[in-house]
Amino acid sequence: MSNQQKGPNIQVVVIVLIVLAVFFGWLGYQPGTLLNEYARGLGLTLLGVALVVFINDRQMRQRESRLTAYLEAQRQAQEEAQLVRESQLQKTQLVREVASGDPGLAARAIKELDAQGWLTDGTLSNSHLAGANLQGAGLGWVNLSGAFMSRVNLQDADLAYANFSAANLGDALLGRAKLDLANLTETDLRGADMSLCSLNEADLTGATLDGAILSGASLVEANLNKAAAERVALNGANLERANLVEGNFSYANLERANLNGANLGWANLSKVNLEKANLAEANLSGANLDDARLHGANLTGAFLFGARVSLKALSTAKALTNCTMPDGTKYEDWVRRQSGEYVPPTTTNGGPTPYATSPSYSVADSPLDYTPMPEEV
């Protein structure tokens, strides 16, 4: 008998018992009846039986309800566990397909990962994708933090807003990839080819870029704070307003790079090639420029206070107009002092004034005048 059939039957029994209890109770109080006392007792007994049956039925229903809920919860838990296992197996299979080296298979796997929302939830974090061929893949916002991606091919890929923090991208191919606003903090990019890629506003704090190639790359307002970038190739790169504070760029090639307004405070630029680079308005305070090549560099308005740089190197710069020299003086005042034509500024009462100039001063007499290379003449 089912619970649905059993329930109404019990209710009918309870109602009948109550009706009989009321009847015998009423009969027990009728005058002239010989069985008054027996009727009253029978009525109370029937009422007690009705209550016992009702209470037992209620408790039984509650027990059955709890048991049903428990069994349902167990069933749901088993189904969810099974779904998790199947999902994990599917993720593992898709990650293997991404790492397979087959561009068609990898593209299909990436499409499925994106459809499931697994590109951004950390599914690919700490994954092993060494040597994968993901050329031209659409991986915007992907989370690949901690992933091992040595020698991966990501040329022409869309990686905007991607998270590569602490990932290993050594010797990776990232030419022409879009990495705008990407998170590359403490990422290993040693030997990576990132020529012509876009890294505008990307965060490369603490990244390792030793020997990497970023020729012609765009790093406008990128953050390379404390980056390790010895022998990095940044020739022709656009580093306008980039942050290179305390970075190590020794032996780097920054020929013709645009560093307009960049912050290179306390950076290690020893033996760096800055030929024909644009350093206008750049902050080079405290920077180490030992043996740096500055031939043809534009240092207009640059701030060199406290920088380690030789006068021989500065003498090859193309422009030093309004530049703050390592001793804190402006270039124009420094030239006047070196030429012996500096006239201390005075006021009407004999005191100093910051606006007095020497009428006999000529920039052409400066020992730091730019000397063109033979090919520029």
mmCIF file of C-alpha atoms in Angstrom, residues 7-291:
data_model
loop_
_atom_site.group_PDB
_atom_site.id
_atom_site.type_symbol
_atom_site.label_atom_id
_atom_site.label_comp_id
_atom_site.label_asym_id
_atom_site.label_seq_id
_atom_site.Cartn_x
_atom_site.Cartn_y
_atom_site.Cartn_z
ATOM 1 C CA GLY A 7 -2.684 8.413 4.569
ATOM 2 C CA PRO A 8 -6.420 8.837 3.794
ATOM 3 C CA ASN A 9 -7.268 5.445 5.403
ATOM 4 C CA ILE A 10 -5.678 6.498 8.697
ATOM 5 C CA GLN A 11 -7.475 9.815 8.566
ATOM 6 C CA VAL A 12 -10.820 8.025 8.021
ATOM 7 C CA VAL A 13 -10.147 5.716 10.985
ATOM 8 C CA VAL A 14 -9.327 8.709 13.198
ATOM 9 C CA ILE A 15 -12.474 10.546 12.130
ATOM 10 C CA VAL A 16 -14.664 7.456 12.747
ATOM 11 C CA LEU A 17 -13.117 6.954 16.177
ATOM 12 C CA ILE A 18 -13.706 10.587 17.099
ATOM 13 C CA VAL A 19 -17.308 10.431 15.877
ATOM 14 C CA LEU A 20 -17.938 7.278 17.939
ATOM 15 C CA ALA A 21 -16.205 8.852 20.953
ATOM 16 C CA VAL A 22 -18.460 11.901 20.688
ATOM 17 C CA PHE A 23 -21.548 9.702 20.253
ATOM 18 C CA PHE A 24 -20.801 7.529 23.276
ATOM 19 C CA GLY A 25 -19.858 10.576 25.278
ATOM 20 C CA TRP A 26 -23.159 12.199 24.414
ATOM 21 C CA LEU A 27 -24.962 8.908 25.191
ATOM 22 C CA GLY A 28 -23.280 8.697 28.566
ATOM 23 C CA TYR A 29 -24.852 11.951 29.697
ATOM 24 C CA GLN A 30 -28.418 11.170 28.567
ATOM 25 C CA PRO A 31 -30.884 10.810 31.512
ATOM 26 C CA GLY A 32 -32.567 7.473 32.179
ATOM 27 C CA THR A 33 -29.842 5.447 30.449
ATOM 28 C CA LEU A 34 -28.629 2.410 32.382
ATOM 29 C CA LEU A 35 -25.263 2.323 30.651
ATOM 30 C CA ASN A 36 -24.333 5.962 31.181
ATOM 31 C CA GLU A 37 -21.110 5.212 32.908
ATOM 32 C CA TYR A 38 -20.082 2.553 30.417
ATOM 33 C CA ALA A 39 -20.860 4.859 27.461
ATOM 34 C CA ARG A 40 -18.790 7.680 28.951
ATOM 35 C CA GLY A 41 -15.844 5.345 29.527
ATOM 36 C CA LEU A 42 -16.106 3.904 26.040
ATOM 37 C CA GLY A 43 -16.252 7.410 24.561
ATOM 38 C CA LEU A 44 -13.080 8.472 26.395
ATOM 39 C CA THR A 45 -11.356 5.255 25.357
ATOM 40 C CA LEU A 46 -12.267 5.784 21.721
ATOM 41 C CA LEU A 47 -11.038 9.389 21.908
ATOM 42 C CA GLY A 48 -7.708 8.205 23.381
ATOM 43 C CA VAL A 49 -7.359 5.583 20.653
ATOM 44 C CA ALA A 50 -8.050 8.256 18.008
ATOM 45 C CA LEU A 51 -5.372 10.514 19.488
ATOM 46 C CA VAL A 52 -2.818 7.673 19.639
ATOM 47 C CA VAL A 53 -3.521 6.698 16.031
ATOM 48 C CA PHE A 54 -3.240 10.344 14.919
ATOM 49 C CA ILE A 55 0.006 10.956 16.790
ATOM 50 C CA ASN A 56 1.568 7.696 15.558
ATOM 51 C CA ASP A 57 0.569 8.522 12.008
ATOM 52 C CA ARG A 58 2.052 12.029 12.330
ATOM 53 C CA GLN A 59 5.338 10.689 13.679
ATOM 54 C CA MET A 60 5.476 8.050 10.989
ATOM 55 C CA ARG A 61 4.913 10.684 8.322
ATOM 56 C CA GLN A 62 7.710 12.853 9.770
ATOM 57 C CA ARG A 63 10.106 9.890 9.856
ATOM 58 C CA GLU A 64 9.248 8.993 6.286
ATOM 59 C CA SER A 65 9.664 12.626 5.235
ATOM 60 C CA ARG A 66 13.096 12.851 6.888
ATOM 61 C CA LEU A 67 14.136 9.535 5.357
ATOM 62 C CA THR A 68 12.944 10.658 1.925
ATOM 63 C CA ALA A 69 14.809 13.975 2.267
ATOM 64 C CA TYR A 70 17.966 12.149 3.362
ATOM 65 C CA LEU A 71 17.784 9.719 0.448
ATOM 66 C CA GLU A 72 17.127 12.587 -1.970
ATOM 67 C CA ALA A 73 20.118 14.516 -0.592
ATOM 68 C CA GLN A 74 22.283 11.417 -0.979
ATOM 69 C CA ARG A 75 21.088 10.975 -4.529
ATOM 70 C CA GLN A 76 21.786 14.612 -5.393
ATOM 71 C CA ALA A 77 25.233 14.421 -3.769
ATOM 72 C CA GLN A 78 26.049 11.319 -5.807
ATOM 73 C CA GLU A 79 24.833 13.000 -8.990
ATOM 74 C CA GLU A 80 26.864 16.130 -8.242
ATOM 75 C CA ALA A 81 29.957 14.048 -7.474
ATOM 76 C CA GLN A 82 29.476 12.208 -10.724
ATOM 77 C CA LEU A 83 29.100 15.507 -12.593
ATOM 78 C CA VAL A 84 32.265 16.822 -10.946
ATOM 79 C CA ARG A 85 34.164 13.683 -11.969
ATOM 80 C CA GLU A 86 32.866 13.916 -15.514
ATOM 81 C CA SER A 87 33.633 17.652 -15.607
ATOM 82 C CA GLN A 88 37.155 17.054 -14.339
ATOM 83 C CA LEU A 89 37.722 14.331 -16.906
ATOM 84 C CA GLN A 90 36.439 16.673 -19.605
ATOM 85 C CA LYS A 91 38.715 19.486 -18.404
ATOM 86 C CA THR A 92 41.712 17.179 -18.355
ATOM 87 C CA GLN A 93 40.936 16.001 -21.876
ATOM 88 C CA LEU A 94 40.519 19.566 -23.159
ATOM 89 C CA VAL A 95 43.789 20.692 -21.553
ATOM 90 C CA ARG A 96 45.546 17.761 -23.234
ATOM 91 C CA GLU A 97 44.052 18.822 -26.557
ATOM 92 C CA VAL A 98 45.237 22.405 -26.014
ATOM 93 C CA ALA A 99 48.750 21.107 -25.329
ATOM 94 C CA SER A 100 48.654 18.583 -28.188
ATOM 95 C CA GLY A 101 50.509 20.771 -30.683
ATOM 96 C CA ASP A 102 47.701 20.323 -33.221
ATOM 97 C CA PRO A 103 46.374 23.846 -33.965
ATOM 98 C CA GLY A 104 42.968 22.571 -35.137
ATOM 99 C CA LEU A 105 42.464 20.369 -32.099
ATOM 100 C CA ALA A 106 43.688 23.129 -29.791
ATOM 101 C CA ALA A 107 41.293 25.658 -31.363
ATOM 102 C CA ARG A 108 38.342 23.308 -30.832
ATOM 103 C CA ALA A 109 39.379 22.703 -27.212
ATOM 104 C CA ILE A 110 39.731 26.439 -26.544
ATOM 105 C CA LYS A 111 36.266 27.046 -27.994
ATOM 106 C CA GLU A 112 34.794 24.397 -25.674
ATOM 107 C CA LEU A 113 36.687 25.755 -22.650
ATOM 108 C CA ASP A 114 35.380 29.231 -23.413
ATOM 109 C CA ALA A 115 31.797 27.965 -23.789
ATOM 110 C CA GLN A 116 32.014 26.285 -20.368
ATOM 111 C CA GLY A 117 33.591 29.367 -18.743
ATOM 112 C CA TRP A 118 36.756 27.407 -17.990
ATOM 113 C CA LEU A 119 39.192 29.819 -19.620
ATOM 114 C CA THR A 120 38.909 32.318 -16.796
ATOM 115 C CA ASP A 121 38.071 30.227 -13.724
ATOM 116 C CA GLY A 122 41.571 28.839 -13.154
ATOM 117 C CA THR A 123 41.119 25.545 -15.001
ATOM 118 C CA LEU A 124 44.300 26.259 -16.981
ATOM 119 C CA SER A 125 46.260 27.544 -13.976
ATOM 120 C CA ASN A 126 49.461 25.573 -13.346
ATOM 121 C CA SER A 127 48.780 23.493 -16.458
ATOM 122 C CA HIS A 128 51.577 22.034 -18.600
ATOM 123 C CA LEU A 129 51.336 23.511 -22.105
ATOM 124 C CA ALA A 130 54.968 23.403 -23.200
ATOM 125 C CA GLY A 131 55.326 23.468 -26.978
ATOM 126 C CA ALA A 132 51.602 24.022 -27.601
ATOM 127 C CA ASN A 133 50.621 25.618 -30.908
ATOM 128 C CA LEU A 134 48.098 28.349 -30.110
ATOM 129 C CA GLN A 135 48.917 30.721 -32.930
ATOM 130 C CA GLY A 136 46.140 33.243 -33.494
ATOM 131 C CA ALA A 137 44.053 31.902 -30.598
ATOM 132 C CA GLY A 138 41.439 34.090 -28.923
ATOM 133 C CA LEU A 139 42.392 33.899 -25.259
ATOM 134 C CA GLY A 140 41.274 37.236 -23.858
ATOM 135 C CA TRP A 141 40.930 37.209 -20.042
ATOM 136 C CA VAL A 142 42.385 33.680 -19.885
ATOM 137 C CA ASN A 143 43.819 32.612 -16.514
ATOM 138 C CA LEU A 144 47.147 30.853 -17.091
ATOM 139 C CA SER A 145 48.808 31.833 -13.836
ATOM 140 C CA GLY A 146 51.607 29.474 -12.881
ATOM 141 C CA ALA A 147 51.326 27.563 -16.162
ATOM 142 C CA PHE A 148 54.408 25.983 -17.745
ATOM 143 C CA MET A 149 54.373 27.247 -21.331
ATOM 144 C CA SER A 150 57.954 27.008 -22.465
ATOM 145 C CA ARG A 151 58.331 27.252 -26.277
ATOM 146 C CA VAL A 152 54.566 27.790 -26.724
ATOM 147 C CA ASN A 153 53.492 29.415 -29.980
ATOM 148 C CA LEU A 154 51.171 32.359 -29.282
ATOM 149 C CA GLN A 155 51.966 34.466 -32.313
ATOM 150 C CA ASP A 156 49.136 36.805 -33.339
ATOM 151 C CA ALA A 157 47.060 35.572 -30.372
ATOM 152 C CA ASP A 158 44.586 37.802 -28.546
ATOM 153 C CA LEU A 159 45.727 37.748 -24.907
ATOM 154 C CA ALA A 160 44.308 41.055 -23.692
ATOM 155 C CA TYR A 161 43.646 41.089 -19.935
ATOM 156 C CA ALA A 162 45.186 37.596 -19.660
ATOM 157 C CA ASN A 163 46.677 36.447 -16.352
ATOM 158 C CA PHE A 164 50.175 34.984 -16.774
ATOM 159 C CA SER A 165 51.409 35.765 -13.271
ATOM 160 C CA ALA A 166 54.286 33.473 -12.233
ATOM 161 C CA ALA A 167 53.924 31.517 -15.497
ATOM 162 C CA ASN A 168 56.908 30.148 -17.416
ATOM 163 C CA LEU A 169 56.977 31.485 -20.978
ATOM 164 C CA GLY A 170 60.648 30.896 -21.615
ATOM 165 C CA ASP A 171 61.539 30.877 -25.335
ATOM 166 C CA ALA A 172 57.850 31.396 -26.180
ATOM 167 C CA LEU A 173 56.795 32.837 -29.537
ATOM 168 C CA LEU A 174 54.613 35.900 -28.915
ATOM 169 C CA GLY A 175 55.269 37.941 -32.024
ATOM 170 C CA ARG A 176 52.463 40.409 -32.801
ATOM 171 C CA ALA A 177 50.397 39.053 -29.889
ATOM 172 C CA LYS A 178 47.946 41.380 -28.159
ATOM 173 C CA LEU A 179 48.802 41.546 -24.453
ATOM 174 C CA ASP A 180 47.276 44.897 -23.533
ATOM 175 C CA LEU A 181 46.516 45.148 -19.789
ATOM 176 C CA ALA A 182 47.778 41.604 -19.270
ATOM 177 C CA ASN A 183 49.075 40.471 -15.868
ATOM 178 C CA LEU A 184 52.683 39.311 -16.333
ATOM 179 C CA THR A 185 53.934 39.869 -12.802
ATOM 180 C CA GLU A 186 56.929 37.674 -11.979
ATOM 181 C CA THR A 187 56.491 35.876 -15.308
ATOM 182 C CA ASP A 188 59.508 34.096 -16.786
ATOM 183 C CA LEU A 189 59.929 35.430 -20.325
ATOM 184 C CA ARG A 190 63.604 34.629 -20.818
ATOM 185 C CA GLY A 191 64.461 34.304 -24.473
ATOM 186 C CA ALA A 192 60.867 34.899 -25.566
ATOM 187 C CA ASP A 193 60.258 36.448 -28.987
ATOM 188 C CA MET A 194 57.755 39.264 -28.402
ATOM 189 C CA SER A 195 58.641 41.411 -31.383
ATOM 190 C CA LEU A 196 55.908 43.806 -32.529
ATOM 191 C CA CYS A 197 53.556 42.637 -29.756
ATOM 192 C CA SER A 198 51.229 45.027 -27.943
ATOM 193 C CA LEU A 199 51.800 45.336 -24.186
ATOM 194 C CA ASN A 200 50.142 48.667 -23.508
ATOM 195 C CA GLU A 201 49.455 49.117 -19.765
ATOM 196 C CA ALA A 202 50.582 45.541 -19.132
ATOM 197 C CA ASP A 203 51.934 44.735 -15.661
ATOM 198 C CA LEU A 204 55.404 43.172 -15.869
ATOM 199 C CA THR A 205 56.424 43.889 -12.277
ATOM 200 C CA GLY A 206 59.290 41.603 -11.318
ATOM 201 C CA ALA A 207 59.162 39.797 -14.675
ATOM 202 C CA THR A 208 62.272 38.095 -16.049
ATOM 203 C CA LEU A 209 63.004 39.266 -19.596
ATOM 204 C CA ASP A 210 66.674 38.361 -19.932
ATOM 205 C CA GLY A 211 67.502 37.913 -23.602
ATOM 206 C CA ALA A 212 63.891 38.484 -24.708
ATOM 207 C CA ILE A 213 63.164 40.155 -28.047
ATOM 208 C CA LEU A 214 60.669 43.027 -27.971
ATOM 209 C CA SER A 215 61.796 44.859 -31.080
ATOM 210 C CA GLY A 216 59.115 47.280 -32.229
ATOM 211 C CA ALA A 217 56.808 46.302 -29.366
ATOM 212 C CA SER A 218 54.348 48.783 -27.890
ATOM 213 C CA LEU A 219 54.620 49.157 -24.112
ATOM 214 C CA VAL A 220 52.869 52.479 -23.559
ATOM 215 C CA GLU A 221 52.379 53.006 -19.800
ATOM 216 C CA ALA A 222 53.534 49.443 -19.148
ATOM 217 C CA ASN A 223 54.838 48.630 -15.664
ATOM 218 C CA LEU A 224 58.308 47.039 -15.688
ATOM 219 C CA ASN A 225 59.118 47.904 -12.093
ATOM 220 C CA LYS A 226 62.064 45.782 -10.854
ATOM 221 C CA ALA A 227 62.051 43.764 -14.064
ATOM 222 C CA ALA A 228 65.144 41.659 -14.790
ATOM 223 C CA ALA A 229 65.890 42.395 -18.443
ATOM 224 C CA GLU A 230 69.582 41.987 -19.175
ATOM 225 C CA ARG A 231 70.379 41.982 -22.897
ATOM 226 C CA VAL A 232 66.704 42.483 -23.763
ATOM 227 C CA ALA A 233 66.068 43.789 -27.287
ATOM 228 C CA LEU A 234 63.786 46.821 -27.160
ATOM 229 C CA ASN A 235 65.044 48.555 -30.261
ATOM 230 C CA GLY A 236 62.326 50.645 -31.845
ATOM 231 C CA ALA A 237 59.935 49.840 -28.980
ATOM 232 C CA ASN A 238 57.417 52.391 -27.742
ATOM 233 C CA LEU A 239 57.866 52.776 -23.971
ATOM 234 C CA GLU A 240 56.170 56.138 -23.633
ATOM 235 C CA ARG A 241 55.340 56.901 -19.972
ATOM 236 C CA ALA A 242 56.382 53.361 -19.028
ATOM 237 C CA ASN A 243 57.555 52.564 -15.492
ATOM 238 C CA LEU A 244 61.040 50.997 -15.442
ATOM 239 C CA VAL A 245 61.951 51.969 -11.870
ATOM 240 C CA GLU A 246 64.732 49.824 -10.369
ATOM 241 C CA GLY A 247 64.715 47.562 -13.426
ATOM 242 C CA ASN A 248 67.898 45.847 -14.585
ATOM 243 C CA PHE A 249 68.406 46.635 -18.275
ATOM 244 C CA SER A 250 72.173 46.279 -18.506
ATOM 245 C CA TYR A 251 73.431 45.494 -22.013
ATOM 246 C CA ALA A 252 69.904 46.060 -23.345
ATOM 247 C CA ASN A 253 69.325 47.371 -26.852
ATOM 248 C CA LEU A 254 67.053 50.427 -26.759
ATOM 249 C CA GLU A 255 68.185 51.956 -30.011
ATOM 250 C CA ARG A 256 65.567 54.334 -31.410
ATOM 251 C CA ALA A 257 63.201 53.388 -28.585
ATOM 252 C CA ASN A 258 60.585 55.925 -27.515
ATOM 253 C CA LEU A 259 60.991 56.573 -23.776
ATOM 254 C CA ASN A 260 59.236 59.920 -23.753
ATOM 255 C CA GLY A 261 58.074 60.636 -20.198
ATOM 256 C CA ALA A 262 59.218 57.208 -18.996
ATOM 257 C CA ASN A 263 60.277 56.654 -15.387
ATOM 258 C CA LEU A 264 63.728 55.028 -15.231
ATOM 259 C CA GLY A 265 64.563 56.088 -11.690
ATOM 260 C CA TRP A 266 67.343 53.977 -10.124
ATOM 261 C CA ALA A 267 67.321 51.619 -13.115
ATOM 262 C CA ASN A 268 70.471 49.760 -14.083
ATOM 263 C CA LEU A 269 71.248 50.959 -17.610
ATOM 264 C CA SER A 270 74.940 50.118 -17.667
ATOM 265 C CA LYS A 271 76.296 49.392 -21.129
ATOM 266 C CA VAL A 272 72.820 49.901 -22.579
ATOM 267 C CA ASN A 273 72.407 51.036 -26.181
ATOM 268 C CA LEU A 274 70.285 54.194 -26.254
ATOM 269 C CA GLU A 275 71.444 55.495 -29.622
ATOM 270 C CA LYS A 276 68.867 57.839 -31.162
ATOM 271 C CA ALA A 277 66.418 56.971 -28.395
ATOM 272 C CA ASN A 278 63.803 59.518 -27.362
ATOM 273 C CA LEU A 279 64.276 60.239 -23.648
ATOM 274 C CA ALA A 280 62.486 63.590 -23.619
ATOM 275 C CA GLU A 281 61.007 64.375 -20.194
ATOM 276 C CA ALA A 282 62.196 60.988 -18.932
ATOM 277 C CA ASN A 283 63.097 60.514 -15.264
ATOM 278 C CA LEU A 284 66.614 59.067 -14.974
ATOM 279 C CA SER A 285 67.302 60.125 -11.404
ATOM 280 C CA GLY A 286 69.705 57.760 -9.675
ATOM 281 C CA ALA A 287 69.984 55.590 -12.802
ATOM 282 C CA ASN A 288 73.234 53.790 -13.602
ATOM 283 C CA LEU A 289 74.317 54.784 -17.105
ATOM 284 C CA ASP A 290 77.922 53.561 -16.923
ATOM 285 C CA ASP A 291 79.259 52.987 -20.455
#
